[in-house]
């Protein structure tokens, strides 16, 4: 791998959770399977009321177990799944090995985490529910999403100057 | 069966299905579950402005936009075809607090007292849509992920930075809901 290629991956890798270096090149419509997963996911978000501003207030006011149950169960299922994938060396449907990069610690996870947490309680939505809320007919949330994209852009612009 | 689907789903069902997204995305194509990155890709596609953080090969991440597009469609399907009644039952303690803030409409998943277009150019709109949204976008990118990337994907693969991020999300949320928001509502009365 050349140096410039390595640099390119490093830039994307700042988002370690989302750096996917698949060697395979597929036609665009292969991506439709992710749309299908997204549809099921969006339905769950609405039907389990995870997109509800009220449920988020309950969570942060410790007046309901609902959101803790959702996130706790999801993490347990995720841990078991990842363990099994590693243990049984399960491959992707195209036969690639599955690898999960480790994320390195930087102070951004604390500062950024606190800032996101503040916004999460106010908007009653993390990024996933924003999309589901718009789909469910809460059109005004598109302003929240646009503002979140603006926040993303401003972070990108000043990323190097912020303490990490 | 359809009736069962139409009533609100139990947290264990939702948790199971969200948790299963992790292995499904890995097995479908080595994709790591994460949602906030989609907003970075939108910036990289639409307004990169020569900023190094947005100069990467976004075409390799395009699956993420297909995924969030699906979430939007799923939201539409659930709200229009899988719901009888969108009203919500909220815990008494929270209801009491929200009453004090002037939030009284429980007919849909989001309070119409806040989330309607008439509020857009008011102080409420500025705080709840513009400022809140900005914090979500800026904070998730600064932290390198959101609830899905850190709290679900990161914790599933037992990563300490993700645990630190998740604790920070929660601390920020507790501060916000219990100290900042009462103050804001007081101010906006």
Short mmCIF file of C-alpha atoms in Angstrom, two decimals:
data_model
loop_
_atom_site.label_atom_id
_atom_site.label_comp_id
_atom_site.label_asym_id
_atom_site.label_seq_id
_atom_site.Cartn_x
_atom_site.Cartn_y
_atom_site.Cartn_z
CA UNK A 1 0.00 0.00 0.00
CA UNK A 2 1.42 3.39 -0.96
CA UNK A 3 1.85 6.22 1.53
CA UNK A 4 -0.92 8.33 0.07
CA UNK A 5 -3.31 5.43 0.28
CA UNK A 6 -2.31 4.90 3.88
CA UNK A 7 -2.95 8.61 4.58
CA UNK A 8 -6.36 8.38 3.00
CA UNK A 9 -7.31 5.48 5.26
CA UNK A 10 -5.93 7.32 8.30
CA UNK A 11 -8.23 10.26 7.64
CA UNK A 12 -11.24 8.02 7.40
CA UNK A 13 -10.01 5.99 10.34
CA UNK A 14 -10.61 8.94 12.68
CA UNK A 15 -14.05 7.43 12.50
CA UNK A 16 -12.75 4.00 13.37
CA UNK A 17 -16.21 2.52 13.79
CA UNK A 18 -16.83 3.11 10.16
CA UNK A 19 -13.63 2.37 8.30
CA UNK A 20 -14.42 -0.53 6.08
CA UNK A 21 -11.71 -1.58 3.72
CA UNK A 22 -13.35 -4.24 1.64
CA UNK A 23 -11.21 -5.49 -1.20
CA UNK A 24 -14.27 -6.30 -3.22
CA UNK A 25 -15.94 -3.93 -5.62
CA UNK A 26 -19.66 -4.40 -6.12
CA UNK A 27 -22.24 -2.68 -8.31
CA UNK A 28 -24.20 0.07 -6.54
CA UNK A 29 -27.36 -1.97 -6.11
CA UNK A 30 -25.53 -4.33 -3.77
CA UNK A 31 -26.02 -1.51 -1.29
CA UNK A 32 -29.77 -2.00 -1.37
CA UNK A 33 -29.39 -4.79 1.18
CA UNK A 34 -28.33 -2.11 3.67
CA UNK A 35 -31.45 -0.14 2.81
CA UNK A 36 -33.47 -3.21 3.71
CA UNK A 37 -31.68 -3.55 7.06
CA UNK A 38 -32.30 0.17 7.58
CA UNK A 39 -36.03 -0.23 6.91
CA UNK A 40 -36.39 -2.95 9.55
CA UNK A 41 -34.30 -0.86 11.91
CA UNK A 42 -36.44 2.24 11.31
CA UNK A 43 -39.62 0.26 11.99
CA UNK A 44 -38.17 -0.97 15.31
CA UNK A 45 -37.22 2.61 16.24
CA UNK A 46 -40.79 3.81 15.79
CA UNK A 47 -42.65 0.78 17.14
CA UNK A 48 -40.57 0.55 20.31
CA UNK A 49 -40.96 4.32 20.74
CA UNK A 50 -37.20 4.84 20.73
CA UNK A 51 -37.72 7.91 18.54
CA UNK A 52 -39.93 9.44 21.21
CA UNK A 53 -38.71 12.63 22.85
CA UNK A 54 -40.71 11.53 25.92
CA UNK A 55 -38.81 8.24 26.27
CA UNK A 56 -35.50 10.10 26.23
CA UNK A 57 -36.71 12.47 28.96
CA UNK A 58 -37.79 9.43 31.02
CA UNK A 59 -34.40 7.83 30.54
CA UNK A 60 -32.50 10.88 31.77
CA UNK A 61 -34.97 11.47 34.59
CA UNK A 62 -34.66 7.81 35.62
CA UNK A 63 -38.43 7.42 35.62
CA UNK A 64 -38.66 4.47 33.22
CA UNK A 65 -36.64 1.35 32.49
CA UNK A 66 -37.63 1.22 28.80
CA UNK A 67 -34.55 2.76 27.13
CA UNK A 68 -32.16 1.02 29.52
CA UNK A 69 -33.83 -2.26 28.60
CA UNK A 70 -33.48 -1.54 24.88
CA UNK A 71 -29.82 -0.48 25.00
CA UNK A 72 -28.86 -3.14 27.57
CA UNK A 73 -30.43 -5.95 25.53
CA UNK A 74 -28.87 -4.65 22.31
CA UNK A 75 -25.41 -4.56 23.89
CA UNK A 76 -25.78 -8.08 25.30
CA UNK A 77 -26.92 -9.44 21.93
CA UNK A 78 -24.09 -7.52 20.23
CA UNK A 79 -21.43 -8.86 22.61
CA UNK A 80 -22.58 -12.46 22.12
CA UNK A 81 -22.75 -12.00 18.33
CA UNK A 82 -19.28 -10.50 18.02
CA UNK A 83 -17.89 -13.20 20.31
CA UNK A 84 -19.44 -15.93 18.13
CA UNK A 85 -18.24 -14.31 14.89
CA UNK A 86 -14.68 -14.23 16.24
CA UNK A 87 -14.82 -17.67 17.85
CA UNK A 88 -16.34 -19.45 14.84
CA UNK A 89 -14.40 -17.29 12.35
CA UNK A 90 -17.61 -16.53 10.50
CA UNK A 91 -17.04 -14.90 7.12
CA UNK A 92 -19.10 -12.37 5.18
CA UNK A 93 -21.56 -13.57 2.54
CA UNK A 94 -18.89 -12.83 -0.07
CA UNK A 95 -16.36 -14.94 1.81
CA UNK A 96 -14.26 -12.16 3.31
CA UNK A 97 -12.83 -12.40 6.79
CA UNK A 98 -14.57 -10.19 9.32
CA UNK A 99 -12.29 -7.82 11.18
CA UNK A 100 -13.15 -5.20 13.76
CA UNK A 101 -10.69 -2.36 14.29
CA UNK A 102 -9.88 -1.22 17.77
CA UNK A 103 -10.67 2.35 18.60
CA UNK A 104 -7.96 4.38 20.30
CA UNK A 105 -8.74 6.65 23.22
CA UNK A 106 -8.61 10.40 22.89
CA UNK A 107 -10.14 13.15 25.01
CA UNK A 108 -12.62 13.89 22.23
CA UNK A 109 -14.64 10.94 23.44
CA UNK A 110 -15.19 12.78 26.72
CA UNK A 111 -15.64 16.36 25.46
CA UNK A 112 -17.58 15.35 22.38
CA UNK A 113 -19.53 12.80 24.39
CA UNK A 114 -20.68 15.42 26.89
CA UNK A 115 -21.69 17.82 24.10
CA UNK A 116 -23.63 15.10 22.28
CA UNK A 117 -25.30 14.04 25.54
CA UNK A 118 -26.56 17.59 26.11
CA UNK A 119 -27.97 17.69 22.57
CA UNK A 120 -29.44 14.20 22.91
CA UNK A 121 -31.62 15.22 25.86
CA UNK A 122 -32.72 18.49 24.24
CA UNK A 123 -33.64 17.09 20.81
CA UNK A 124 -34.77 13.75 22.25
CA UNK A 125 -32.89 12.04 19.45
CA UNK A 126 -29.54 10.60 18.60
CA UNK A 127 -28.66 10.56 14.89
CA UNK A 128 -30.53 7.31 14.03
CA UNK A 129 -33.92 8.42 15.39
CA UNK A 130 -33.55 11.76 13.58
CA UNK A 131 -33.95 9.92 10.27
CA UNK A 132 -36.82 7.78 11.58
CA UNK A 133 -38.63 10.82 13.00
CA UNK A 134 -38.53 12.57 9.64
CA UNK A 135 -39.79 9.42 7.93
CA UNK A 136 -42.57 9.08 10.50
CA UNK A 137 -43.86 12.48 9.49
CA UNK A 138 -42.25 14.91 11.93
CA UNK A 139 -41.07 17.17 9.12
CA UNK A 140 -39.69 19.90 11.32
CA UNK A 141 -36.99 17.48 12.54
CA UNK A 142 -35.36 17.98 9.12
CA UNK A 143 -34.21 21.33 10.56
CA UNK A 144 -32.60 19.46 13.47
CA UNK A 145 -30.89 17.13 11.00
CA UNK A 146 -29.62 20.01 8.86
CA UNK A 147 -28.29 21.66 11.99
CA UNK A 148 -26.60 18.41 13.02
CA UNK A 149 -24.94 18.23 9.59
CA UNK A 150 -23.80 21.83 10.10
CA UNK A 151 -22.37 20.79 13.50
CA UNK A 152 -20.55 17.91 11.81
CA UNK A 153 -19.09 20.31 9.26
CA UNK A 154 -17.95 22.82 11.89
CA UNK A 155 -16.25 20.00 13.82
CA UNK A 156 -14.49 18.94 10.61
CA UNK A 157 -13.29 22.46 9.97
CA UNK A 158 -11.81 22.93 13.44
CA UNK A 159 -10.96 19.30 14.23
CA UNK A 160 -7.22 19.89 14.33
CA UNK A 161 -7.49 22.85 16.69
CA UNK A 162 -9.69 21.11 19.24
CA UNK A 163 -8.15 19.25 22.20
CA UNK A 164 -8.04 15.53 21.56
CA UNK B 1 -50.49 -10.95 14.15
CA UNK B 2 -50.91 -7.56 12.52
CA UNK B 3 -52.65 -6.34 15.66
CA UNK B 4 -49.65 -7.43 17.70
CA UNK B 5 -47.31 -5.57 15.34
CA UNK B 6 -49.43 -2.46 15.60
CA UNK B 7 -49.25 -2.14 19.39
CA UNK B 8 -46.04 -0.69 20.91
CA UNK B 9 -43.21 -3.24 20.99
CA UNK B 10 -41.55 -4.46 24.16
CA UNK B 11 -38.03 -3.23 24.92
CA UNK B 12 -36.61 -6.75 24.77
CA UNK B 13 -37.82 -7.21 21.18
CA UNK B 14 -36.35 -3.85 20.17
CA UNK B 15 -33.08 -4.56 21.98
CA UNK B 16 -32.77 -7.96 20.35
CA UNK B 17 -33.37 -6.56 16.86
CA UNK B 18 -31.02 -3.61 17.33
CA UNK B 19 -28.34 -5.92 18.74
CA UNK B 20 -28.70 -8.25 15.76
CA UNK B 21 -27.95 -5.34 13.43
CA UNK B 22 -24.32 -5.63 14.54
CA UNK B 23 -23.68 -9.17 13.20
CA UNK B 24 -26.00 -8.66 10.21
CA UNK B 25 -24.01 -5.68 8.93
CA UNK B 26 -20.73 -7.47 9.59
CA UNK B 27 -21.85 -10.59 7.74
CA UNK B 28 -23.47 -8.72 4.85
CA UNK B 29 -20.26 -6.91 3.99
CA UNK B 30 -17.88 -6.23 6.87
CA UNK B 31 -19.74 -3.06 7.80
CA UNK B 32 -19.49 -1.56 11.25
CA UNK B 33 -22.78 -0.37 12.65
CA UNK B 34 -22.69 3.41 12.92
CA UNK B 35 -25.10 6.15 12.00
CA UNK B 36 -23.63 9.56 12.79
CA UNK B 37 -20.88 8.98 10.19
CA UNK B 38 -23.57 9.37 7.53
CA UNK B 39 -23.60 13.10 8.29
CA UNK B 40 -19.86 13.26 7.74
CA UNK B 41 -20.33 11.59 4.37
CA UNK B 42 -23.00 14.15 3.46
CA UNK B 43 -20.49 16.92 4.26
CA UNK B 44 -17.78 15.14 2.25
CA UNK B 45 -20.10 14.83 -0.74
CA UNK B 46 -21.81 18.24 -0.66
CA UNK B 47 -19.54 20.76 1.06
CA UNK B 48 -15.99 19.35 1.45
CA UNK B 49 -14.53 22.90 1.11
CA UNK B 50 -11.01 21.51 0.91
CA UNK B 51 -11.10 20.54 4.60
CA UNK B 52 -8.79 17.55 5.21
CA UNK B 53 -11.38 15.88 7.49
CA UNK B 54 -13.77 15.65 4.54
CA UNK B 55 -11.24 14.64 1.91
CA UNK B 56 -11.57 10.88 1.76
CA UNK B 57 -13.03 8.40 -0.63
CA UNK B 58 -16.67 8.69 0.44
CA UNK B 59 -17.75 6.35 -2.35
CA UNK B 60 -16.46 3.50 -0.20
CA UNK B 61 -18.83 4.57 2.59
CA UNK B 62 -21.90 5.06 0.44
CA UNK B 63 -23.54 1.96 1.96
CA UNK B 64 -24.03 4.06 5.11
CA UNK B 65 -26.29 6.48 3.24
CA UNK B 66 -28.30 3.57 1.81
CA UNK B 67 -28.66 2.38 5.41
CA UNK B 68 -29.91 5.69 6.84
CA UNK B 69 -32.19 6.10 3.82
CA UNK B 70 -33.72 2.79 4.86
CA UNK B 71 -34.23 4.06 8.42
CA UNK B 72 -36.20 6.98 7.01
CA UNK B 73 -38.38 4.67 4.89
CA UNK B 74 -38.84 2.35 7.88
CA UNK B 75 -40.04 5.30 9.96
CA UNK B 76 -42.61 6.08 7.27
CA UNK B 77 -43.85 2.48 7.03
CA UNK B 78 -44.17 2.08 10.81
CA UNK B 79 -46.02 5.36 11.27
CA UNK B 80 -48.42 4.89 8.36
CA UNK B 81 -49.08 1.16 8.14
CA UNK B 82 -48.16 -0.32 11.51
CA UNK B 83 -49.82 2.03 13.96
CA UNK B 84 -53.34 2.19 15.34
CA UNK B 85 -52.86 5.00 17.72
CA UNK B 86 -49.72 7.04 18.11
CA UNK B 87 -50.42 8.36 21.59
CA UNK B 88 -47.88 7.56 24.26
CA UNK B 89 -48.01 6.60 27.93
CA UNK B 90 -45.36 8.46 29.88
CA UNK B 91 -44.19 7.79 33.44
CA UNK B 92 -45.99 9.91 36.04
CA UNK B 93 -42.83 11.47 37.46
CA UNK B 94 -41.76 12.72 34.04
CA UNK B 95 -45.31 13.82 33.18
CA UNK B 96 -45.42 15.94 36.30
CA UNK B 97 -42.17 17.68 35.35
CA UNK B 98 -43.26 18.21 31.74
CA UNK B 99 -46.55 19.70 32.95
CA UNK B 100 -44.47 22.33 34.70
CA UNK B 101 -42.71 23.06 31.39
CA UNK B 102 -46.05 23.52 29.61
CA UNK B 103 -45.77 20.25 27.66
CA UNK B 104 -49.18 18.62 27.75
CA UNK B 105 -49.77 16.93 24.38
CA UNK B 106 -49.29 13.16 24.51
CA UNK B 107 -51.05 12.33 21.25
CA UNK B 108 -47.91 11.48 19.34
CA UNK B 109 -44.37 10.28 19.96
CA UNK B 110 -43.04 13.83 19.93
CA UNK B 111 -44.80 16.65 21.79
CA UNK B 112 -46.50 18.99 19.35
CA UNK B 113 -45.93 21.74 21.92
CA UNK B 114 -42.32 21.72 20.77
CA UNK B 115 -42.09 19.94 17.45
CA UNK B 116 -44.16 21.93 15.00
CA UNK B 117 -43.27 24.30 12.19
CA UNK B 118 -44.80 27.29 13.99
CA UNK B 119 -42.00 27.07 16.52
CA UNK B 120 -39.30 27.25 13.88
CA UNK B 121 -38.58 30.96 14.11
CA UNK B 122 -39.12 31.26 17.84
CA UNK B 123 -36.66 30.97 20.69
CA UNK B 124 -37.99 27.44 21.31
CA UNK B 125 -37.21 26.47 17.75
CA UNK B 126 -33.75 27.94 18.00
CA UNK B 127 -32.97 25.92 21.13
CA UNK B 128 -34.72 22.62 20.35
CA UNK B 129 -33.99 22.29 16.63
CA UNK B 130 -31.04 24.47 15.72
CA UNK B 131 -28.93 24.44 18.88
CA UNK B 132 -29.86 20.90 19.91
CA UNK B 133 -29.17 19.56 16.43
CA UNK B 134 -25.85 21.35 16.26
CA UNK B 135 -24.77 19.79 19.58
CA UNK B 136 -25.74 16.33 18.29
CA UNK B 137 -23.76 16.71 15.06
CA UNK B 138 -20.72 18.42 16.57
CA UNK B 139 -20.59 16.20 19.65
CA UNK B 140 -20.95 12.86 17.87
CA UNK B 141 -18.18 13.70 15.43
CA UNK B 142 -15.92 15.04 18.19
CA UNK B 143 -16.54 11.81 20.13
CA UNK B 144 -16.02 9.71 16.97
CA UNK B 145 -19.43 8.07 17.08
CA UNK B 146 -22.93 8.13 18.53
CA UNK B 147 -25.14 5.73 20.41
CA UNK B 148 -24.93 3.20 17.59
CA UNK B 149 -21.20 3.45 16.81
CA UNK B 150 -19.97 3.68 20.39
CA UNK B 151 -22.70 2.38 22.68
CA UNK B 152 -23.84 -0.56 20.54
CA UNK B 153 -21.01 -1.43 18.10
CA UNK B 154 -18.15 -0.28 20.33
CA UNK B 155 -19.44 -1.93 23.51
CA UNK B 156 -20.30 -5.10 21.57
CA UNK B 157 -16.63 -5.40 20.61
CA UNK B 158 -15.58 -4.56 24.20
CA UNK B 159 -13.74 -1.33 23.43
CA UNK B 160 -12.79 0.84 26.39
CA UNK B 161 -12.90 4.16 24.46
CA UNK B 162 -16.52 3.38 23.59
CA UNK B 163 -17.36 2.77 27.24
CA UNK B 164 -15.79 6.14 28.11
CA UNK B 165 -17.78 7.78 25.30
CA UNK B 166 -21.02 6.11 26.42
CA UNK B 167 -20.53 7.27 30.02
CA UNK B 168 -19.89 10.79 28.70
CA UNK B 169 -23.11 10.67 26.62
CA UNK B 170 -25.07 9.69 29.70
CA UNK B 171 -23.43 12.31 31.96
CA UNK B 172 -24.15 15.00 29.34
CA UNK B 173 -27.73 13.80 29.03
CA UNK B 174 -28.34 13.76 32.79
CA UNK B 175 -26.90 17.27 33.17
CA UNK B 176 -28.97 18.46 30.25
CA UNK B 177 -32.31 16.91 31.24
CA UNK B 178 -32.08 17.74 34.94
CA UNK B 179 -30.20 21.05 35.10
CA UNK B 180 -30.02 22.75 31.70
CA UNK B 181 -33.49 21.98 30.34
CA UNK B 182 -35.43 23.13 33.45
CA UNK B 183 -33.49 26.37 33.16
CA UNK B 184 -34.23 26.70 29.43
CA UNK B 185 -37.95 26.07 29.96
CA UNK B 186 -37.96 28.66 32.75
CA UNK B 187 -36.34 31.12 30.35
CA UNK B 188 -38.71 30.41 27.48
CA UNK B 189 -41.92 30.70 29.49
#
